[in-house]
Coordinates of C-alpha atoms in Angstrom, one line a residue:
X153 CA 93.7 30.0 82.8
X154 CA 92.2 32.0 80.0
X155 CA 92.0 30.6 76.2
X156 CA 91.8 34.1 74.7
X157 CA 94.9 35.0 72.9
X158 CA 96.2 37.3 70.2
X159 CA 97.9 35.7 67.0
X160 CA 101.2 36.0 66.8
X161 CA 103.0 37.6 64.3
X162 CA 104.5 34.3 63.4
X163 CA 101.0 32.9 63.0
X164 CA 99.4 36.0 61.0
X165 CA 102.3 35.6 58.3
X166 CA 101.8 31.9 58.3
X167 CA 98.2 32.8 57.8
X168 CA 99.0 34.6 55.0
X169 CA 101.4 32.4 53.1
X170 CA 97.9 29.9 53.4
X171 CA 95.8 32.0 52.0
X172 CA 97.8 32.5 48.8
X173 CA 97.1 29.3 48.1
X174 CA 93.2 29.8 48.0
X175 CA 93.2 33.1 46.1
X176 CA 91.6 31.2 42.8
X177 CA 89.1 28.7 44.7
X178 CA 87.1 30.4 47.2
X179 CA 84.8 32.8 47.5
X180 CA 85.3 36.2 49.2
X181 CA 84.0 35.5 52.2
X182 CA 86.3 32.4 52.9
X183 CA 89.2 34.2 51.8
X184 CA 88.5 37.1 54.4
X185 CA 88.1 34.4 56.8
X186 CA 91.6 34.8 58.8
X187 CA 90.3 32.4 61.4
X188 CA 89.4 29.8 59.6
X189 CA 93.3 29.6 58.2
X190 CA 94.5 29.8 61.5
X191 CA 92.4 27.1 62.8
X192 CA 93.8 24.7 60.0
X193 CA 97.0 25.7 60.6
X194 CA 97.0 25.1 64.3
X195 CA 95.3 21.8 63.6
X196 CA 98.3 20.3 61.7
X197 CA 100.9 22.6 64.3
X198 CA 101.3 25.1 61.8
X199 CA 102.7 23.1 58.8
X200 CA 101.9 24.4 55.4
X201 CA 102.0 21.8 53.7
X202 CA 99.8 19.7 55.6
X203 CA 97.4 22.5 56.5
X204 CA 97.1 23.0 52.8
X205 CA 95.9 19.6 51.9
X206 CA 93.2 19.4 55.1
X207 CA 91.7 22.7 54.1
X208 CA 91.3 21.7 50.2
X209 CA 90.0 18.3 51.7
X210 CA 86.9 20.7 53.9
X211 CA 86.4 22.5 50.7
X212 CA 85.6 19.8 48.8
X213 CA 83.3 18.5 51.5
X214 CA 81.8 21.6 51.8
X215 CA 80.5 22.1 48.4
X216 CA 79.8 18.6 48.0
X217 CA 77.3 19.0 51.2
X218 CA 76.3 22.7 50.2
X219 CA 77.0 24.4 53.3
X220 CA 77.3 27.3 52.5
X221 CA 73.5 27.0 51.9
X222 CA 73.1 24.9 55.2
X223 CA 70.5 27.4 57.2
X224 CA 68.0 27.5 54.4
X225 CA 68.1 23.6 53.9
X226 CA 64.6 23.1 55.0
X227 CA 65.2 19.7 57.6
X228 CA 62.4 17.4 58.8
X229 CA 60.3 18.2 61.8
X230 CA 61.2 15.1 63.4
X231 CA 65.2 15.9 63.7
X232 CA 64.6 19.5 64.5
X233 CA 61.9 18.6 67.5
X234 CA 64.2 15.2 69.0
X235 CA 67.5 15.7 68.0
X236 CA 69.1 17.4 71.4
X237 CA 71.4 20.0 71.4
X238 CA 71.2 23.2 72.6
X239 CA 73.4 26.3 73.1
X240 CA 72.6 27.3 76.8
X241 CA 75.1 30.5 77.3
X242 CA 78.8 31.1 77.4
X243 CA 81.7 30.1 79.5
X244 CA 84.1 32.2 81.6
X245 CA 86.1 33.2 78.2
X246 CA 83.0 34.2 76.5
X247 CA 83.2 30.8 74.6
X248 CA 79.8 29.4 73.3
X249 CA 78.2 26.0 75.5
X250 CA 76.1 23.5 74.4
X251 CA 74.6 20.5 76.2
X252 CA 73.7 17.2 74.6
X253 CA 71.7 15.1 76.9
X254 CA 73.3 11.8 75.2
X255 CA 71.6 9.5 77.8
X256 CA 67.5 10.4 77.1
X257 CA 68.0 10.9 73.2
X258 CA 66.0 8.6 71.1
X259 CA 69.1 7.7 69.2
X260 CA 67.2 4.6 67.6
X261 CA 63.8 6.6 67.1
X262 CA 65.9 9.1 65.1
X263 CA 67.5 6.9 62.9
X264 CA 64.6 4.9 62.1
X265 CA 62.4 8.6 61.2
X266 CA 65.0 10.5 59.2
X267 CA 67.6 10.1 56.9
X268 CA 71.2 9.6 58.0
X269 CA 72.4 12.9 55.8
X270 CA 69.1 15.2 57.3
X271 CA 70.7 13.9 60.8
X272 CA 74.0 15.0 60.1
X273 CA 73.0 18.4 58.4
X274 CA 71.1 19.2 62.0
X275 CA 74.7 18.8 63.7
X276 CA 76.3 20.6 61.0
X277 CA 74.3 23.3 60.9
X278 CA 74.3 23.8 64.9
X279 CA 78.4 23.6 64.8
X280 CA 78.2 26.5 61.9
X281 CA 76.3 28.3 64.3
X282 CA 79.0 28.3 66.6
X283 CA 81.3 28.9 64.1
X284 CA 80.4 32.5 63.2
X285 CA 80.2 33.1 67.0
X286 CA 83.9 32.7 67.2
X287 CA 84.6 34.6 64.1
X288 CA 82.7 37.3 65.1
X289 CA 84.5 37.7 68.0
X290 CA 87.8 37.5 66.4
X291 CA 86.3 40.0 63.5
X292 CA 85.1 42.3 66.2
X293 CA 87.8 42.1 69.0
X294 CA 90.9 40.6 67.0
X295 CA 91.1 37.6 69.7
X296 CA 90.6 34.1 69.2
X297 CA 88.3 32.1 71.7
X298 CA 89.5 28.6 72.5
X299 CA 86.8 27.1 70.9
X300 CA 83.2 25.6 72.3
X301 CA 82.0 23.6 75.8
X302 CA 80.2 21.0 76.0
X303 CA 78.5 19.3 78.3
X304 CA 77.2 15.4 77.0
X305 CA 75.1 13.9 79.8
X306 CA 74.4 10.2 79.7
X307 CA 71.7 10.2 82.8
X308 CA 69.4 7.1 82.2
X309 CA 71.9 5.6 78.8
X310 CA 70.3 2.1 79.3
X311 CA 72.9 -0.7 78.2
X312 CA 70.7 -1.2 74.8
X313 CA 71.4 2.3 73.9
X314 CA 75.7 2.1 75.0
X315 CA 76.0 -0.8 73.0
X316 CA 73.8 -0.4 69.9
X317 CA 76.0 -1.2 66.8
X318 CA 74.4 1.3 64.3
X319 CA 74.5 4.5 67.1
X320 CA 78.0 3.5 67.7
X321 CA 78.5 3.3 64.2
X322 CA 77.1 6.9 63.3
X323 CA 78.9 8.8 66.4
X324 CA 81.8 7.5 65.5
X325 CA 81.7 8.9 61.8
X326 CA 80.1 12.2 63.0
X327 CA 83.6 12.1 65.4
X328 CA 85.7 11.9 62.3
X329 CA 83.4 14.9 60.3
X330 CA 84.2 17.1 63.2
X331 CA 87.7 16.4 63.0
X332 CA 88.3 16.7 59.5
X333 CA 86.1 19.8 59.1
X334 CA 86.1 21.9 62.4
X335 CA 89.4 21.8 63.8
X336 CA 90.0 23.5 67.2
X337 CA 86.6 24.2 67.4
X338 CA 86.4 22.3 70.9
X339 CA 87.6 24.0 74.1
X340 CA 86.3 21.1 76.5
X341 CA 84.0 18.4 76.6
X342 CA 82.6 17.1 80.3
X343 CA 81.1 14.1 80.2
X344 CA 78.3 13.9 83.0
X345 CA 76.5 11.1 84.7
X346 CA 78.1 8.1 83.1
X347 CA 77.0 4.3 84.0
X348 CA 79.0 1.7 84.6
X349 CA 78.9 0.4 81.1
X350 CA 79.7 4.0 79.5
X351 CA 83.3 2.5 78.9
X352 CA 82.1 0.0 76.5
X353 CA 80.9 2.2 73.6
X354 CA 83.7 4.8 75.0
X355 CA 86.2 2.3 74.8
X356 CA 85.7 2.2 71.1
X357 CA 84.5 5.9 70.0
X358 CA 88.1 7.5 71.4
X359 CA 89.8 5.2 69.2
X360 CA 88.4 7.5 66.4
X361 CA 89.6 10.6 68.2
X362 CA 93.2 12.3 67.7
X363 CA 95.4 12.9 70.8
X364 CA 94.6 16.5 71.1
X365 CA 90.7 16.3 71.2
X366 CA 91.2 13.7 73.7
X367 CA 92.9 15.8 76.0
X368 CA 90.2 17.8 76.5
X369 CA 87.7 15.2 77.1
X370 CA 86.9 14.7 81.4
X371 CA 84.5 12.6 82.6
X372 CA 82.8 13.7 85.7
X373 CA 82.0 10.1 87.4
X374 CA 81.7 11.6 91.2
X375 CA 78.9 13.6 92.4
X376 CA 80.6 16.9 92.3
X377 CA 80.5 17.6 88.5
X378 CA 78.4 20.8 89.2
X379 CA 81.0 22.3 91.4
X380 CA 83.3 21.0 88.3
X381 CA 80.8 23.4 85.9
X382 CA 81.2 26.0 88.3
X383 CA 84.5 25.7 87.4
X384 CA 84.3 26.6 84.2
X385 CA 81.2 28.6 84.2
X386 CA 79.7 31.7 85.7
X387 CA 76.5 30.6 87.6
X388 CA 74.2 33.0 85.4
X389 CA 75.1 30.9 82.6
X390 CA 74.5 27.8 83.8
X391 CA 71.2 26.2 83.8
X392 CA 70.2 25.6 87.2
X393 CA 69.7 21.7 86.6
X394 CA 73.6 21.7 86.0
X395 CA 74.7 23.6 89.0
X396 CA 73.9 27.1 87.9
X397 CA 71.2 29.9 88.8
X398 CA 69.9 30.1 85.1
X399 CA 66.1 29.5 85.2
X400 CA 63.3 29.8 82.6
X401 CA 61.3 32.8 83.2
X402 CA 58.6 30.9 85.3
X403 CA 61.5 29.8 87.8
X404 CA 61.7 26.3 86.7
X405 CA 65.3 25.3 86.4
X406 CA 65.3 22.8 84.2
X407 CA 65.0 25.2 81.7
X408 CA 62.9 24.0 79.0
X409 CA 62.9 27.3 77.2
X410 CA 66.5 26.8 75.8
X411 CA 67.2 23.5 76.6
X412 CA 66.0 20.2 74.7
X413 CA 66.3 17.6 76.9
X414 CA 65.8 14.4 74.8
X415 CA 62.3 12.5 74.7
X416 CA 61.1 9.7 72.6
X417 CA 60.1 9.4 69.1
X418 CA 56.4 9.1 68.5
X419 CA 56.4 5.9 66.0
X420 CA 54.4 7.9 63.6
X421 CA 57.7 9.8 62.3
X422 CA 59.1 6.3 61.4
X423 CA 59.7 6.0 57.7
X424 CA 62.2 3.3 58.1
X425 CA 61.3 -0.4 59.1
X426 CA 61.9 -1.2 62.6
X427 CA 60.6 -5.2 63.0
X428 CA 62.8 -6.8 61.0
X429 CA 62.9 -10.5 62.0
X430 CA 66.2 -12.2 62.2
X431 CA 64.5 -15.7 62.3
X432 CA 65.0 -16.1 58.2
X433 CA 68.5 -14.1 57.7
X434 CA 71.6 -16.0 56.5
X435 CA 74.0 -17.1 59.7
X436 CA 71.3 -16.8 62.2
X437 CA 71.5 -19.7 64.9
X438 CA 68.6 -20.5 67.0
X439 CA 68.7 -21.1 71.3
X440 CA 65.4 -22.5 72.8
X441 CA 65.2 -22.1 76.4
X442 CA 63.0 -23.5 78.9
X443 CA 61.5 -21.2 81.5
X444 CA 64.2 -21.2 84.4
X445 CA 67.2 -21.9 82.0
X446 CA 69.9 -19.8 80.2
X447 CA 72.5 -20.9 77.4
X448 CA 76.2 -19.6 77.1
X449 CA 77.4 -19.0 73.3
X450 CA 81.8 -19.1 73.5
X451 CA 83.6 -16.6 70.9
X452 CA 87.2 -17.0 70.4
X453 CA 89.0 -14.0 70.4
X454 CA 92.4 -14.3 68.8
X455 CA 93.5 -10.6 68.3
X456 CA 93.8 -7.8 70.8
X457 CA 91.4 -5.2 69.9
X458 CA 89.0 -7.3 67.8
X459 CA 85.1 -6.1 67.9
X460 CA 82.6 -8.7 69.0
X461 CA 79.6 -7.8 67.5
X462 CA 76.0 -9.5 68.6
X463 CA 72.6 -9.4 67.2
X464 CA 69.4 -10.8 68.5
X465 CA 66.2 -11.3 69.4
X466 CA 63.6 -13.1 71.3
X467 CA 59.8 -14.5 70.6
X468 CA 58.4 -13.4 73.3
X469 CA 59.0 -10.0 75.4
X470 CA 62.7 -10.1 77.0
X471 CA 65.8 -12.0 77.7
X472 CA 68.6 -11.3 80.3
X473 CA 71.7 -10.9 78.4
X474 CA 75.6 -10.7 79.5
X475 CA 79.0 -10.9 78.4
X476 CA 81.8 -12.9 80.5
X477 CA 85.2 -13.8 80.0
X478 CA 86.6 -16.7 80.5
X479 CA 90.5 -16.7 82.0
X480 CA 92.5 -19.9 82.8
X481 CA 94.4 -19.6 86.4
X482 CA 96.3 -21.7 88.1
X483 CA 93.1 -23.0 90.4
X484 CA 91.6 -23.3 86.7
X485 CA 89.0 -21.1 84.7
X486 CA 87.9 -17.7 86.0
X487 CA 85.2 -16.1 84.8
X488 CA 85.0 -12.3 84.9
X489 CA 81.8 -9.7 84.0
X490 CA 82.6 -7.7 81.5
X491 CA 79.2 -6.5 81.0
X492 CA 77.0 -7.1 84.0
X493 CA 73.9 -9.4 82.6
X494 CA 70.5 -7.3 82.0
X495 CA 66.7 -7.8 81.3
X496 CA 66.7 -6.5 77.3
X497 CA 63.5 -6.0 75.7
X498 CA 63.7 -7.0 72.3
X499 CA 59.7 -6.4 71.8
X500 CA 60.2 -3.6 69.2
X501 CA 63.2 -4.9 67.3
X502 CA 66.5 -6.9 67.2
X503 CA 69.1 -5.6 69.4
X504 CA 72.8 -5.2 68.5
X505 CA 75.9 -4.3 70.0
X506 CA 79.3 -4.0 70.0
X507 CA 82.9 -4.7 72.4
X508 CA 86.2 -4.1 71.7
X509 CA 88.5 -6.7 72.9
X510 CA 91.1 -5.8 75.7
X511 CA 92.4 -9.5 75.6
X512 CA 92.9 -12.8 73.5
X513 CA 90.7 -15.7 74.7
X514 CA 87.7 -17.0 75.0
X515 CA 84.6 -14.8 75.4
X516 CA 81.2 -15.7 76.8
X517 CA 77.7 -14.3 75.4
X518 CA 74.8 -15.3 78.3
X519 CA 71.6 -15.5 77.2
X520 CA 69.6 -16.1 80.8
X521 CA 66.4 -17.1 81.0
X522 CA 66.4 -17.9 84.7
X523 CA 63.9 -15.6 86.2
X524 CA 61.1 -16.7 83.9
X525 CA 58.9 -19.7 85.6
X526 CA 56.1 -19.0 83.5
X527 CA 57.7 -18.6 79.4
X528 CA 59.9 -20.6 77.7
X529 CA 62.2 -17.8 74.9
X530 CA 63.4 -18.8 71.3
X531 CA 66.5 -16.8 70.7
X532 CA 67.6 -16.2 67.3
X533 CA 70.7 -14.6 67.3
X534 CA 74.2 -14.1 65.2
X535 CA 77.8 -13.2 66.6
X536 CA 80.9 -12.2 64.3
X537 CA 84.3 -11.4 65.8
X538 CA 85.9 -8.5 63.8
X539 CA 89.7 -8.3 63.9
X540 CA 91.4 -5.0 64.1
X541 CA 92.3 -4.9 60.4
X542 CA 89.3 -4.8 59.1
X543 CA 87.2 -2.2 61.5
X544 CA 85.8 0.1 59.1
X545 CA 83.1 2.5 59.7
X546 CA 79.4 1.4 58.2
X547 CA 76.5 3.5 57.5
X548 CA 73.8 2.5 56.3
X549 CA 71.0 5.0 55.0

């Protein structure tokens, strides 16, 4: 079914009435912009009042972050080379497509060689992007696309990467920028190639997310997601890699010519530190095990929906690490994987993570040590147990 449609005359009058209000704060281009009050409208189901007060909310952002200036804001080489996304053609409708490969971006490299606002502006400025293509198409044609695609694949997201406190951190307050500031600007979202451990950072991410841009969120576990595509997609606009017949001019279909598929950050963009020893820092405890050993560390959990949140790190090279959970039955305790246990490199710098809490009880952090006959590990290490009412979103810069 098509997302094209005309406005009603219901909705142009209601339009109208909207942009009354704005006849003394914006410029003349914003005030032309009929789409833009329709989207805000639609976003709070065409109530006034409360359409009102989320528009004057994204003007105020919008000077505050200058973007009306946004594609002259010179941005550092390192977010424009390895920060992956990239518009790849349009859908059935005619609505734009982009595809983040979530699972081979360098999230941590990023965030250690740029500042937090020059990675948001790179976002930003991509969604603006977008943005005129759908006005443009309602200027030109008088019909309103159903927003973008996209397609986020998380082939090779290692469990490091899922569960890393400060990525989970910064998507989730890029989730609630989108929202606030470019509503019904997604059609659909496929989520492609997801491990088994996607539903950990998942889990907590669509807590941030209204009802409505959750709806149009599938995740394509099976094999099939390129028939899925196909779905959605004519197969010359579809790189070939996703299911299509889109090539780059030399034939090869991964398509490196539009596509930015994610790669490391060379250390030498680094301008933030990245070996920051945990051995000295307030609340940090200390496990020494002896080469064939491992140590469990119990957290009480006594409120559904708490975070636990871990952070550690090793002397020497790796450490397999794992989360239980530990139920009482009537043959006595039960012990159930939540996260499968896993060789973590913590070489380059301490690791942290994050999981949200489907039960009360008592959780179980491994720290295994087993398959080492040679090296004895000193783990230094810190867990905290956040309860629901005081989640709050941290940055820091």
């Amino acid at each position: 079914m098509s997302s094209v449609k005309m406005m009603t005359n219901a909705e142009k009058a209601a339009v109208e009435e909207l942009r009354k209000k704005f006849a003394d704060i914006l410029s003349p281009k914003l005030y032309e912009n009929t789409l833009m009050f329709y989207r805000f409208l639609k976003a709070r189901n065409f109530n006034l009042d409360n359409a009102e007060h989320m528009l004057r909310k994204n003007i105020q952002w919008r000077k505050e972050q200058d973007i009306d200036n946004i594609f002259t804001y010179k941005l550092p080489e390192v977010v424009e080379k390895y920060v992956p996304e990239s518009r790849f053609g349009f859908d059935k409708d005619g609505c734009p497509a982009r595809y983040i490969p979530l699972g081979r971006a360098d999230a941590k490299g990023i965030q250690l060689s740029a500042k937090f606002n020059d990675i948001n502006k790179v976002a930003v400025r991509e969604l603006e992007s977008d943005l005129q293509i759908l006005e443009h198409h309602y200027n030109r044609f008088g019909k309103i696309l159903g927003g973008c695609t996209y397609v986020y694949d998380m082939r090779e997201l290692t469990f490091a990467k899922a569960t890393d406190k400060a990525v989970i951190e910064h998507f989730a307050y890029f989730v609630t920028l989108y929202q606030d500031n470019y509503p019904e600007m997604m059609k659909a979202l496929y989520i492609i190639n997801p491990p088994m451990f996607f539903s950990i950072p998942f889990t907590i991410i669509k807590a941030c997310l209204t009802g409505t841009l959750l709806s149009k969120i599938t995740i394509l576990a099976k094999d099939d997601w390129k028939e899925e595509l196909l779905k959605r997609f004519d197969a010359d606009q579809l790189p070939a890699f996703l299911g299509g017949t889109m090539t780059d001019p030399d034939g090869n279909p991964m398509c490196y010519t539009i596509v930015n598929h994610g790669e490391l950050v060379p250390e030498s963009y680094y301008i933030h530190k990245s070996k920051k020893s945990l051995a000295q820092a307030e609340g940090v405890k200390k496990i020494t095990l002896s080469r064939g050993s491992f140590s469990e560390v119990t957290v009480e959990v006594k409120e559904c929906g708490s975070l636990i949140e871990w952070e550690y790190e090793t002397n020497s090279r790796d450490i397999m690490f794992g989360l239980l959970f530990q139920e009482m039955g009537i043959n006595g305790k039960n012990i159930i994987e939540l996260v499968p246990t896993q060789k973590i490199d913590t070489n380059d710098y301490p690791q942290t993570g994050m999981y949200k809490c489907g039960k009360v009880g008592t959780y179980v952090i491994l720290f295994d040590n087993s398959y080492s006959w040679i090296r004895s590990k000193r783990i230094y290490y810190r867990v905290k147990v956040v309860p629901p009412d005081d989640q709050e979103i941290t940055i820091v810069d």
